[in-house]
PDB file of N, CA and C in Angstrom:
ATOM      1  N   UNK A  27       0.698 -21.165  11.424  1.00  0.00           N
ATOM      2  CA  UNK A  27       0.846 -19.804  11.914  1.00  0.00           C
ATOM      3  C   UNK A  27       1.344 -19.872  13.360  1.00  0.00           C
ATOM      4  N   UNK A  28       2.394 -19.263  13.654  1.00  0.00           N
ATOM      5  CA  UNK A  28       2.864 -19.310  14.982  1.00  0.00           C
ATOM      6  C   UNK A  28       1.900 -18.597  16.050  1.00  0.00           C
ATOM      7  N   UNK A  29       1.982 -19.188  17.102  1.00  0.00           N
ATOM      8  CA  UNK A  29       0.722 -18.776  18.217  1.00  0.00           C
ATOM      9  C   UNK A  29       0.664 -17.355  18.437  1.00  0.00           C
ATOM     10  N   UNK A  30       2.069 -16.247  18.544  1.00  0.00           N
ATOM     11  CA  UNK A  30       2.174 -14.830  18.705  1.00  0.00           C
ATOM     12  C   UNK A  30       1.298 -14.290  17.581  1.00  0.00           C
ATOM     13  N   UNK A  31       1.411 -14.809  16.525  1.00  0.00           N
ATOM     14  CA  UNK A  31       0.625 -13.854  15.068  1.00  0.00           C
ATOM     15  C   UNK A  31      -0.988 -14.739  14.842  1.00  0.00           C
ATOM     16  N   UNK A  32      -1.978 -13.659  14.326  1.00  0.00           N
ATOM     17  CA  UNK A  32      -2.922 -13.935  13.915  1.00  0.00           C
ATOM     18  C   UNK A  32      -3.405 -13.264  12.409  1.00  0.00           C
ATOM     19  N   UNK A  33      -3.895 -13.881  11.564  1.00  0.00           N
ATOM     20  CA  UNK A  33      -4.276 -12.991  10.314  1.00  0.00           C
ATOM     21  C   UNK A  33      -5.459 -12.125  10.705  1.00  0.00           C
ATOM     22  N   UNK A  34      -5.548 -10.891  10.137  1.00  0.00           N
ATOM     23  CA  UNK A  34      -6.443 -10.345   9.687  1.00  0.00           C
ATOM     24  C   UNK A  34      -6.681  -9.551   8.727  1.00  0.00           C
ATOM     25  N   UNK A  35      -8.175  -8.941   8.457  1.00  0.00           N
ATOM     26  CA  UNK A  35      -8.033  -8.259   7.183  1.00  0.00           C
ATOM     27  C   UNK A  35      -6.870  -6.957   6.693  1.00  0.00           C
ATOM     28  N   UNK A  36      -6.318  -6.383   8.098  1.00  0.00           N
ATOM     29  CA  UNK A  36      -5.944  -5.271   7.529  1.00  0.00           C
ATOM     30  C   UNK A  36      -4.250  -5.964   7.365  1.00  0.00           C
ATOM     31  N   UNK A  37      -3.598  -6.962   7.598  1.00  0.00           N
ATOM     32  CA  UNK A  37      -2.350  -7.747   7.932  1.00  0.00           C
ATOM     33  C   UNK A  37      -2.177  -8.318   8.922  1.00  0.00           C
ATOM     34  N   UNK A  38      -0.914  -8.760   9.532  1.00  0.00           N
ATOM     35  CA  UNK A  38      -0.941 -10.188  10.091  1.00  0.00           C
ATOM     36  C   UNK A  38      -0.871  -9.183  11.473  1.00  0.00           C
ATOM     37  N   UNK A  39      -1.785  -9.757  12.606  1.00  0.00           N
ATOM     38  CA  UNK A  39      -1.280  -8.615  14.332  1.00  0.00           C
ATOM     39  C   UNK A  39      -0.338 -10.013  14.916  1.00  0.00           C
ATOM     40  N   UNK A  40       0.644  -8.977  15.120  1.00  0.00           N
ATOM     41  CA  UNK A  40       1.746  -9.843  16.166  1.00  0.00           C
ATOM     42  C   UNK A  40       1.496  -9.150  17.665  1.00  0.00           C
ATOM     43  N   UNK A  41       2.134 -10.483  18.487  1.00  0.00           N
ATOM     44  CA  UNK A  41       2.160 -10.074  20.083  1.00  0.00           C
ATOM     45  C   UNK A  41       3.148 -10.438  20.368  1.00  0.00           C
ATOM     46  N   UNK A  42       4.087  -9.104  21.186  1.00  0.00           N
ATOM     47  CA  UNK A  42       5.680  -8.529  21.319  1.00  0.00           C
ATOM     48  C   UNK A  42       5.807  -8.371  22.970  1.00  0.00           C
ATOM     49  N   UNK A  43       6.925  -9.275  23.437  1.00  0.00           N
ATOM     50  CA  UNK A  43       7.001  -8.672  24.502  1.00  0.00           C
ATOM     51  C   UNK A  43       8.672  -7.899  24.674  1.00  0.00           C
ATOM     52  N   UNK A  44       8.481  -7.076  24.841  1.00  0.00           N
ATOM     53  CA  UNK A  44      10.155  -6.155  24.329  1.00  0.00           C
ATOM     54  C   UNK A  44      10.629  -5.794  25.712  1.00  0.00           C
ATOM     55  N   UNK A  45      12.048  -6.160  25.600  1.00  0.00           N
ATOM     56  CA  UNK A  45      13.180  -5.623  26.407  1.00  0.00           C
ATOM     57  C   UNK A  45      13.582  -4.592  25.962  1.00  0.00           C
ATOM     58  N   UNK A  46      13.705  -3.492  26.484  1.00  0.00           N
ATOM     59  CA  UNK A  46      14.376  -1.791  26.017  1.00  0.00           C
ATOM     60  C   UNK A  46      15.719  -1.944  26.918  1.00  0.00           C
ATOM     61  N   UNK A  47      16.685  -1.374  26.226  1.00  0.00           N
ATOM     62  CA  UNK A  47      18.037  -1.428  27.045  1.00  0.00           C
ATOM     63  C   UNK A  47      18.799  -2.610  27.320  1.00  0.00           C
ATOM     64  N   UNK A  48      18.383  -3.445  26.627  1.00  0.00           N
ATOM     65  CA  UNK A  48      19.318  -4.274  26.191  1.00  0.00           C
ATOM     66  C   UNK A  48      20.890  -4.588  25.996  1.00  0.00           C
ATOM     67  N   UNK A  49      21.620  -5.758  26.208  1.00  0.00           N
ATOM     68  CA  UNK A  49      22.712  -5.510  25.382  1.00  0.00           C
ATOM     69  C   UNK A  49      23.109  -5.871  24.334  1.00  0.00           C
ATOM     70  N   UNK A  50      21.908  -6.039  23.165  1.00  0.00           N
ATOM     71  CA  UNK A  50      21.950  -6.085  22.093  1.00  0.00           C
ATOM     72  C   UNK A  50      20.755  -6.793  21.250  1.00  0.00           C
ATOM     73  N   UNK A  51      20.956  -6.218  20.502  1.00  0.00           N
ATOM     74  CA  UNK A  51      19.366  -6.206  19.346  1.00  0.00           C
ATOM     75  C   UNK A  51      19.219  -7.494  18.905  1.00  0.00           C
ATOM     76  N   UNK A  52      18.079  -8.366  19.375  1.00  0.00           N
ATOM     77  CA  UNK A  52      17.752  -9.662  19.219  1.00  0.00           C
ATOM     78  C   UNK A  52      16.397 -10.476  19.076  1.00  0.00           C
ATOM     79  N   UNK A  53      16.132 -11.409  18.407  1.00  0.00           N
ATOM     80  CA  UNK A  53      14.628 -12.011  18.453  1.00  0.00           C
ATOM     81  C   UNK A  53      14.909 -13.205  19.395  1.00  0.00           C
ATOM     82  N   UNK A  54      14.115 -13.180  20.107  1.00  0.00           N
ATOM     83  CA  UNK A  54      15.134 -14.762  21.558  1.00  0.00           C
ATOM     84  C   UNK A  54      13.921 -15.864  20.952  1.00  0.00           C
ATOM     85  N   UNK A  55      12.494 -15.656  19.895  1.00  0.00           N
ATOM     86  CA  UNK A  55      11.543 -16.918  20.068  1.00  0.00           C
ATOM     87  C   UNK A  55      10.272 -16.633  20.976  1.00  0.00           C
ATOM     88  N   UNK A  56       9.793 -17.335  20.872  1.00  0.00           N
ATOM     89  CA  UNK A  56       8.401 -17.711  21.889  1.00  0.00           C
ATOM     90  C   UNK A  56       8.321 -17.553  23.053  1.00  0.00           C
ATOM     91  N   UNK A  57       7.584 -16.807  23.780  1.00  0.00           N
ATOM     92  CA  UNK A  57       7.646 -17.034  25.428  1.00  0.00           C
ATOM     93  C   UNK A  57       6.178 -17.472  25.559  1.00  0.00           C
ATOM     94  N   UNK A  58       5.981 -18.912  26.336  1.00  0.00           N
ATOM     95  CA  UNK A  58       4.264 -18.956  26.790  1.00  0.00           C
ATOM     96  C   UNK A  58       3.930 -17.994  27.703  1.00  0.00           C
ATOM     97  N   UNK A  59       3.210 -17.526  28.303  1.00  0.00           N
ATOM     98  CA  UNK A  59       3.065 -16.812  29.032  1.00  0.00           C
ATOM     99  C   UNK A  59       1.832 -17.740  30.033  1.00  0.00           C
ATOM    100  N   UNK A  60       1.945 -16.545  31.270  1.00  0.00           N
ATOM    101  CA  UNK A  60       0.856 -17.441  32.668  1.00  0.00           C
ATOM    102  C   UNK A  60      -0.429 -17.502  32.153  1.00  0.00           C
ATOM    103  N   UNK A  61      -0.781 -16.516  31.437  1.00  0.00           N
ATOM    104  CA  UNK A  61      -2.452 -16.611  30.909  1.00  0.00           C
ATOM    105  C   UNK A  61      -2.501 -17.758  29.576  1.00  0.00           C
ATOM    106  N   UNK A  62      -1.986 -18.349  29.355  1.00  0.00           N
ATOM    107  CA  UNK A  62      -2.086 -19.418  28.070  1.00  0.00           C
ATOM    108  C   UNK A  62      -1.682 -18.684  26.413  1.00  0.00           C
ATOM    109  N   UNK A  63      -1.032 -17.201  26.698  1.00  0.00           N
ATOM    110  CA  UNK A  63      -0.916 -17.076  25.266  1.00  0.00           C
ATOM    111  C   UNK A  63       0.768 -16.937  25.201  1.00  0.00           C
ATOM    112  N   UNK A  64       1.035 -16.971  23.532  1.00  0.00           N
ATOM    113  CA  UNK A  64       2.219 -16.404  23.235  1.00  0.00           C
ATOM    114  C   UNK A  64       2.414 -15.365  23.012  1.00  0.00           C
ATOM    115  N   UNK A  65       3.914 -14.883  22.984  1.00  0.00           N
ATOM    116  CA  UNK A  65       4.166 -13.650  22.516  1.00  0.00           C
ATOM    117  C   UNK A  65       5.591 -13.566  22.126  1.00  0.00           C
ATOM    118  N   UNK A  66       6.317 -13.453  20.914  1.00  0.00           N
ATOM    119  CA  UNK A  66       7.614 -13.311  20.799  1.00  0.00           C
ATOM    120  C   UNK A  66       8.583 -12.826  21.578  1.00  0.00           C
ATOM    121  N   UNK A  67       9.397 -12.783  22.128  1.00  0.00           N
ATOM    122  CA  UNK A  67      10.559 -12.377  22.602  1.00  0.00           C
ATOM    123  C   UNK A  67      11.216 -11.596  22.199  1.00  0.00           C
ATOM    124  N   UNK A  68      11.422 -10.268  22.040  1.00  0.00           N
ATOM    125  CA  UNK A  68      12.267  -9.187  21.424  1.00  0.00           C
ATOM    126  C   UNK A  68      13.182  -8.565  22.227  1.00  0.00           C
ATOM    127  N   UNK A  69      14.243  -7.799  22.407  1.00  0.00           N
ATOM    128  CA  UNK A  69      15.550  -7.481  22.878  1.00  0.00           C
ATOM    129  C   UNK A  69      15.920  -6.201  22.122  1.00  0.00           C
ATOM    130  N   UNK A  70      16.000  -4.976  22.276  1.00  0.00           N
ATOM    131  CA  UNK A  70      16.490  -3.948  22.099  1.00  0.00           C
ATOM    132  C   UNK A  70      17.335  -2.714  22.725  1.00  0.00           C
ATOM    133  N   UNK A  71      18.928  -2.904  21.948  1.00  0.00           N
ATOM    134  CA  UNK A  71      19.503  -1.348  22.950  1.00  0.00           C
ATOM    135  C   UNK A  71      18.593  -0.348  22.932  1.00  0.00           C
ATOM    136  N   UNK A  72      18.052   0.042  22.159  1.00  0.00           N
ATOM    137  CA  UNK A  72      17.649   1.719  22.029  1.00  0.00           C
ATOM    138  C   UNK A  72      17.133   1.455  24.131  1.00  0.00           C
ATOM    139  N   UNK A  73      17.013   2.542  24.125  1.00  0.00           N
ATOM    140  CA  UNK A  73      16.586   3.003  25.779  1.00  0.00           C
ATOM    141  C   UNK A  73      14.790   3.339  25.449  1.00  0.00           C
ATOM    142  N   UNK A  74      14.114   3.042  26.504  1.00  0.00           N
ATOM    143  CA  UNK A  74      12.326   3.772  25.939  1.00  0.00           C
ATOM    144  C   UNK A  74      12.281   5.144  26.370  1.00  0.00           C
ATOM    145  N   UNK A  75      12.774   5.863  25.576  1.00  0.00           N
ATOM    146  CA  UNK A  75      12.109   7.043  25.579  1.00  0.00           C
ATOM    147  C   UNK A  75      11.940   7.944  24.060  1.00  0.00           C
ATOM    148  N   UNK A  76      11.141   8.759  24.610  1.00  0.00           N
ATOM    149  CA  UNK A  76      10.418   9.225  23.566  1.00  0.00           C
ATOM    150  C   UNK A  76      10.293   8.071  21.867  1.00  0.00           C
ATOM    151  N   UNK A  77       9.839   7.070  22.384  1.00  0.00           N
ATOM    152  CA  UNK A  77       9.721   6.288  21.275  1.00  0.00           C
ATOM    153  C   UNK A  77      10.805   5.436  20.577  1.00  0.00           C
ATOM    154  N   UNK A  78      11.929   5.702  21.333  1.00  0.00           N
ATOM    155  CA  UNK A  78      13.298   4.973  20.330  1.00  0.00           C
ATOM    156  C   UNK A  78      13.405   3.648  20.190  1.00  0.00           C
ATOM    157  N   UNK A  79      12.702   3.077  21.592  1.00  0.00           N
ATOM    158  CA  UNK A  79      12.756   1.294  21.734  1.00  0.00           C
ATOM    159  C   UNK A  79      11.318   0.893  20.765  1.00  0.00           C
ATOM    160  N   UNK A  80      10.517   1.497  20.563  1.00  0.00           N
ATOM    161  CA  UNK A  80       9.907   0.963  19.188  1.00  0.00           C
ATOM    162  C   UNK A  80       9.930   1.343  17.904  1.00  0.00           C
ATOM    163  N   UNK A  81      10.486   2.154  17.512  1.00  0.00           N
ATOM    164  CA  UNK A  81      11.427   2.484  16.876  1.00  0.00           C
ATOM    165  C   UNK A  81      12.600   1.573  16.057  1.00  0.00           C
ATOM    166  N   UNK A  82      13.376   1.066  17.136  1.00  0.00           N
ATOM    167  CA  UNK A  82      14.241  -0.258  17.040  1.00  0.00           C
ATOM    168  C   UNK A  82      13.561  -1.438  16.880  1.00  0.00           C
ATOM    169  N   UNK A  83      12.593  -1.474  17.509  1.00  0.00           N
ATOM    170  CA  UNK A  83      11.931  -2.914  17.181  1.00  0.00           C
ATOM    171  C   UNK A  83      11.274  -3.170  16.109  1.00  0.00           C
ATOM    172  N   UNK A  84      10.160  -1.892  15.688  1.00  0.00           N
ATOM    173  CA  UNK A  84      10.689  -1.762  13.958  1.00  0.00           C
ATOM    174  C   UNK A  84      11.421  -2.289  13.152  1.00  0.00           C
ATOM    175  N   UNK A  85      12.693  -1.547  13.144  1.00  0.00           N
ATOM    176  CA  UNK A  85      13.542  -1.529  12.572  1.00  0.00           C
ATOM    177  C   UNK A  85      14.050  -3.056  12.899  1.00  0.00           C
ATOM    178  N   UNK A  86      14.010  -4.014  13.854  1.00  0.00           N
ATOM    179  CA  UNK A  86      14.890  -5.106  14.023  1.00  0.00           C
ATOM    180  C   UNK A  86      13.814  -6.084  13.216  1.00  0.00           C
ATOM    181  N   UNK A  87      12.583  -6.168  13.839  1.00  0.00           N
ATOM    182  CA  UNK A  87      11.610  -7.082  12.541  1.00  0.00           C
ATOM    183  C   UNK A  87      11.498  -6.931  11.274  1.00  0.00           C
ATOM    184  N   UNK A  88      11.537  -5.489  10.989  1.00  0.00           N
ATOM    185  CA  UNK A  88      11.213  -5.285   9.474  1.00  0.00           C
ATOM    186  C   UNK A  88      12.406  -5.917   8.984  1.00  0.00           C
ATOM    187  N   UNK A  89      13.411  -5.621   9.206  1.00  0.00           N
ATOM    188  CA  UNK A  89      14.939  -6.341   8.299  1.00  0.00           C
ATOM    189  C   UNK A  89      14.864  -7.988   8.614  1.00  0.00           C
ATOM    190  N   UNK A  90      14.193  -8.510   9.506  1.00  0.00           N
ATOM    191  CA  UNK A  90      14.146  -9.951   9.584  1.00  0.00           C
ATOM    192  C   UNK A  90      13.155 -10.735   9.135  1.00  0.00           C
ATOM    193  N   UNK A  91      11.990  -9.667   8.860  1.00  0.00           N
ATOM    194  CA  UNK A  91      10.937 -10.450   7.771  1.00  0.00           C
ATOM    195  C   UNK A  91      11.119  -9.763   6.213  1.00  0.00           C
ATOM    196  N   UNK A  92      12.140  -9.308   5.548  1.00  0.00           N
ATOM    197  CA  UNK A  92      12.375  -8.607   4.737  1.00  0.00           C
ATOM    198  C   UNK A  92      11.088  -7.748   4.426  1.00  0.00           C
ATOM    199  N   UNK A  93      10.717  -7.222   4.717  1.00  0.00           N
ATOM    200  CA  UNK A  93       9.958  -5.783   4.827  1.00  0.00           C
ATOM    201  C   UNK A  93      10.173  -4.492   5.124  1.00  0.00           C
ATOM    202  N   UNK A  94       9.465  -3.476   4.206  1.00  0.00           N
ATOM    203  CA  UNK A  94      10.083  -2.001   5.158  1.00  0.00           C
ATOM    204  C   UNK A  94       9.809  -1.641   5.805  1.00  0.00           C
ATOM    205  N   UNK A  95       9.987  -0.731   6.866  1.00  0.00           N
ATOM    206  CA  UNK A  95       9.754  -0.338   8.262  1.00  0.00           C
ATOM    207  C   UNK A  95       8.290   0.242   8.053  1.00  0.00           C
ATOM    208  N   UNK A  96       8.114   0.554   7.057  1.00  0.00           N
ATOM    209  CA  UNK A  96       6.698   1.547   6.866  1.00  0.00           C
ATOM    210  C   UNK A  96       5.333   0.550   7.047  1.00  0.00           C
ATOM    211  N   UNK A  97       5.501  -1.093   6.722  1.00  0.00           N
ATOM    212  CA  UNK A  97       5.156  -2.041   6.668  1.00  0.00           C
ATOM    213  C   UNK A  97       4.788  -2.254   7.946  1.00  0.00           C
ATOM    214  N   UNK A  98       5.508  -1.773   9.051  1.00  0.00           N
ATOM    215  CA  UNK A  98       4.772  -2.158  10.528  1.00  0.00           C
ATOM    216  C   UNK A  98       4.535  -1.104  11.437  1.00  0.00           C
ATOM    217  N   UNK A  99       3.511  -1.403  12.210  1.00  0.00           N
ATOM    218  CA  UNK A  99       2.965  -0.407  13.314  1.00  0.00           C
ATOM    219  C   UNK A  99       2.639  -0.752  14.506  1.00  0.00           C
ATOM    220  N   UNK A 100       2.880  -0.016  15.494  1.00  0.00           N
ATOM    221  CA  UNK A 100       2.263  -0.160  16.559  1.00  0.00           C
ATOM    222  C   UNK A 100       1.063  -0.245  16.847  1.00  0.00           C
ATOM    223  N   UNK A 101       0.314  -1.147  17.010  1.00  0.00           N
ATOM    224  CA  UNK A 101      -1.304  -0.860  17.367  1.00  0.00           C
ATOM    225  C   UNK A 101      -1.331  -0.880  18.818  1.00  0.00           C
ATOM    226  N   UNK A 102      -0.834  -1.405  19.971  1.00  0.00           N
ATOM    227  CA  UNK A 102      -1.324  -1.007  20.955  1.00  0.00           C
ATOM    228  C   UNK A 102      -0.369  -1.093  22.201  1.00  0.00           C
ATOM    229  N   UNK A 103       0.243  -0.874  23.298  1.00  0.00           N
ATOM    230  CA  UNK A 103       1.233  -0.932  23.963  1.00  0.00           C
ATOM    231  C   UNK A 103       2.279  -0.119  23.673  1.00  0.00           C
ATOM    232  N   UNK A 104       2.022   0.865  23.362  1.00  0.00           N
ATOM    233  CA  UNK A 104       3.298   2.366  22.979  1.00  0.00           C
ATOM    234  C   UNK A 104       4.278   2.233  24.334  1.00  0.00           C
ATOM    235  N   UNK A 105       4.078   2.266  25.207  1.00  0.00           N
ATOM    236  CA  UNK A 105       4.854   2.602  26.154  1.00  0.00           C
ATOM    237  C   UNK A 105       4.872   1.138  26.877  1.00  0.00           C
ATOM    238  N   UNK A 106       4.301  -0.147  26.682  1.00  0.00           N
ATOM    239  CA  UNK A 106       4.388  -0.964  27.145  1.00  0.00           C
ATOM    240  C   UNK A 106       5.862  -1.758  26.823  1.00  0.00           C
ATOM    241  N   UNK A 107       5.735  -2.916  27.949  1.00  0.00           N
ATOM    242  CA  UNK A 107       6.320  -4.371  27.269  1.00  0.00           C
ATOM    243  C   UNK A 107       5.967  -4.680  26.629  1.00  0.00           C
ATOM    244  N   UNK A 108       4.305  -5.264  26.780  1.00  0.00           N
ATOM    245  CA  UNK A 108       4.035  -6.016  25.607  1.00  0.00           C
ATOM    246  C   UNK A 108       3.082  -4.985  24.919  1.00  0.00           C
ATOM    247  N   UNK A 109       3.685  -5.104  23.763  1.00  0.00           N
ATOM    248  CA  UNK A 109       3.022  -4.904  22.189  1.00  0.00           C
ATOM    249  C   UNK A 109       2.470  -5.247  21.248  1.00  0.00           C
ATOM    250  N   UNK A 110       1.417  -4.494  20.442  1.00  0.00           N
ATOM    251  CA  UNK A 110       0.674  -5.020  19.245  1.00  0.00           C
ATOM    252  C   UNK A 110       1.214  -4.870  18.285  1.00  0.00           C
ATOM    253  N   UNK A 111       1.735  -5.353  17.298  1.00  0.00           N
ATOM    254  CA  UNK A 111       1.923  -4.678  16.033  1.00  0.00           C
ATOM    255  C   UNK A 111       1.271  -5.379  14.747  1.00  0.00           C
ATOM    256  N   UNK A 112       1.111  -4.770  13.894  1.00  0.00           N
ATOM    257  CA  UNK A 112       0.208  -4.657  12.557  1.00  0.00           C
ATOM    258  C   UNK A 112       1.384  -4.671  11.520  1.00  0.00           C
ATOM    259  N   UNK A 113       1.382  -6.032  10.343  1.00  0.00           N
ATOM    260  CA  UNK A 113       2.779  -5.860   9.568  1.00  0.00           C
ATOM    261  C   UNK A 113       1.278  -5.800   8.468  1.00  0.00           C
ATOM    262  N   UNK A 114       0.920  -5.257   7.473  1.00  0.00           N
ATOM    263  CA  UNK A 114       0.195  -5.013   5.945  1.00  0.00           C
ATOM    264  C   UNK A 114       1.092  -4.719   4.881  1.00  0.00           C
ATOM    265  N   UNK A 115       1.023  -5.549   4.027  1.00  0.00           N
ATOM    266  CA  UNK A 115      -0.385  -7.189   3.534  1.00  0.00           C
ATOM    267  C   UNK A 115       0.400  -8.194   4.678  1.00  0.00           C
ATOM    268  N   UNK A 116      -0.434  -8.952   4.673  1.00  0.00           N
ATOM    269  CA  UNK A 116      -0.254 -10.493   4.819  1.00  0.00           C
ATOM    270  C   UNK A 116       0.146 -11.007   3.763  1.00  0.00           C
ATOM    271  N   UNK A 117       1.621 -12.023   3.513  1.00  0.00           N
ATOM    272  CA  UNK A 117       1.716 -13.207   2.512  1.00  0.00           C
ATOM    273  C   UNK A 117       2.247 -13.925   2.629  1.00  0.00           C
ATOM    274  N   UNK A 118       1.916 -15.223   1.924  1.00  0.00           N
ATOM    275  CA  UNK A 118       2.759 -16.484   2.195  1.00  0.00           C
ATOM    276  C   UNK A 118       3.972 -16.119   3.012  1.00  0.00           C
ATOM    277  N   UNK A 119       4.709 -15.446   1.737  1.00  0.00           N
ATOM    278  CA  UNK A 119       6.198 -15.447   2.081  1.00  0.00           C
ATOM    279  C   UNK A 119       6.444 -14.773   3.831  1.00  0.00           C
ATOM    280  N   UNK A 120       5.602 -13.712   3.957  1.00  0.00           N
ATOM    281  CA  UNK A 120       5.401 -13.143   5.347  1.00  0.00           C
ATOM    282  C   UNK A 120       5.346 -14.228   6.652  1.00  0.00           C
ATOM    283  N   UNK A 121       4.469 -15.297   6.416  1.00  0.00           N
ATOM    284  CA  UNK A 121       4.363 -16.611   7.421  1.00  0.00           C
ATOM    285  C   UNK A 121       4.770 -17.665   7.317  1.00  0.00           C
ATOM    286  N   UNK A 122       5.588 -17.271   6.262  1.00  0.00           N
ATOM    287  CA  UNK A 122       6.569 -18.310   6.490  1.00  0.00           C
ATOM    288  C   UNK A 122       8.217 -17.932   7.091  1.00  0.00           C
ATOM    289  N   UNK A 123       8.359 -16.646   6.842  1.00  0.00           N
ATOM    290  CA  UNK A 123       9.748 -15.804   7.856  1.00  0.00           C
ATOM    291  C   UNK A 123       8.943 -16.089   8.786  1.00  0.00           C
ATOM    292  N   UNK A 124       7.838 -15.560   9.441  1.00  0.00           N
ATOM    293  CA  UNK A 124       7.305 -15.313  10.899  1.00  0.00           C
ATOM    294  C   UNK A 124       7.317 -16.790  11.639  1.00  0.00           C
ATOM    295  N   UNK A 125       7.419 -18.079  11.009  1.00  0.00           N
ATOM    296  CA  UNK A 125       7.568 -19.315  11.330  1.00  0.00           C
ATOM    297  C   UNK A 125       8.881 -19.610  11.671  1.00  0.00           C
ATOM    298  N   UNK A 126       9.549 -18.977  10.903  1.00  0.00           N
ATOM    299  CA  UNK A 126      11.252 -18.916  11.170  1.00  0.00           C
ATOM    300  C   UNK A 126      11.648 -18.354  12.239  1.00  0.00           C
ATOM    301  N   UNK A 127      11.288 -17.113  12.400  1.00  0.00           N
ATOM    302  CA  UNK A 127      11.337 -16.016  13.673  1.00  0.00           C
ATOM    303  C   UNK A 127      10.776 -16.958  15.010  1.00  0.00           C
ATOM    304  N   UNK A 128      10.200 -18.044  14.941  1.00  0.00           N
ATOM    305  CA  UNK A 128       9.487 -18.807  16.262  1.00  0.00           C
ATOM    306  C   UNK A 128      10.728 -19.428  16.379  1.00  0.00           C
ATOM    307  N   UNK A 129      11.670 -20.005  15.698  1.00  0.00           N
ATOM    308  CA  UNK A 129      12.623 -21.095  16.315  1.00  0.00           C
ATOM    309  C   UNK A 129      11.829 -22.065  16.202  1.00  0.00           C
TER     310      UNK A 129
END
């Protein structure tokens, strides 16, 4: 399991750190961070407002772990960089794209 994602009962929680305004829609990999954890690397044009840059980021994971958008949520960091998100169910096939998505 890559260090950004953890299982739990309700699906797998990922930790997102997102660029809004971007110049173009991208997964860049792993960033360690100063406190000892990970968190994926995400890249999005949409601009943050009223919700569009998560929105896009949605939309850019769900098509890269073949899942539908309805499949993921924000749990915590709405207006942040870094973000929670919640992909339900958890499956194999799910952690093993999300292993791919690490580089």
């Amino acid at each position: 399991m890559p260090g950004f994602a953890r299982p739990t009962e309700a699906g797998l929680i990922l930790h997102l750190r997102v660029t809004p305004n971007a110049g173009r829609d991208a997964i860049e990999g792993i960033e360690s961070r100063d406190d000892g954890t990970s968190v994926l690397r995400v890249r999005v044009r949409a601009v943050p407002d009223k919700g569009k840059a998560n929105a896009a980021v949605i939309a850019l994971l769900a098509k890269a772990l073949g899942v539908p958008k309805s499949a993921l949520g924000v749990v915590s960091g709405e207006t942040s960089r870094l973000k929670t998100l919640l992909v339900a169910p958890s499956t194999p096939d799910l952690v093993t794209r999300l292993a791919a998505l690490a580089g």
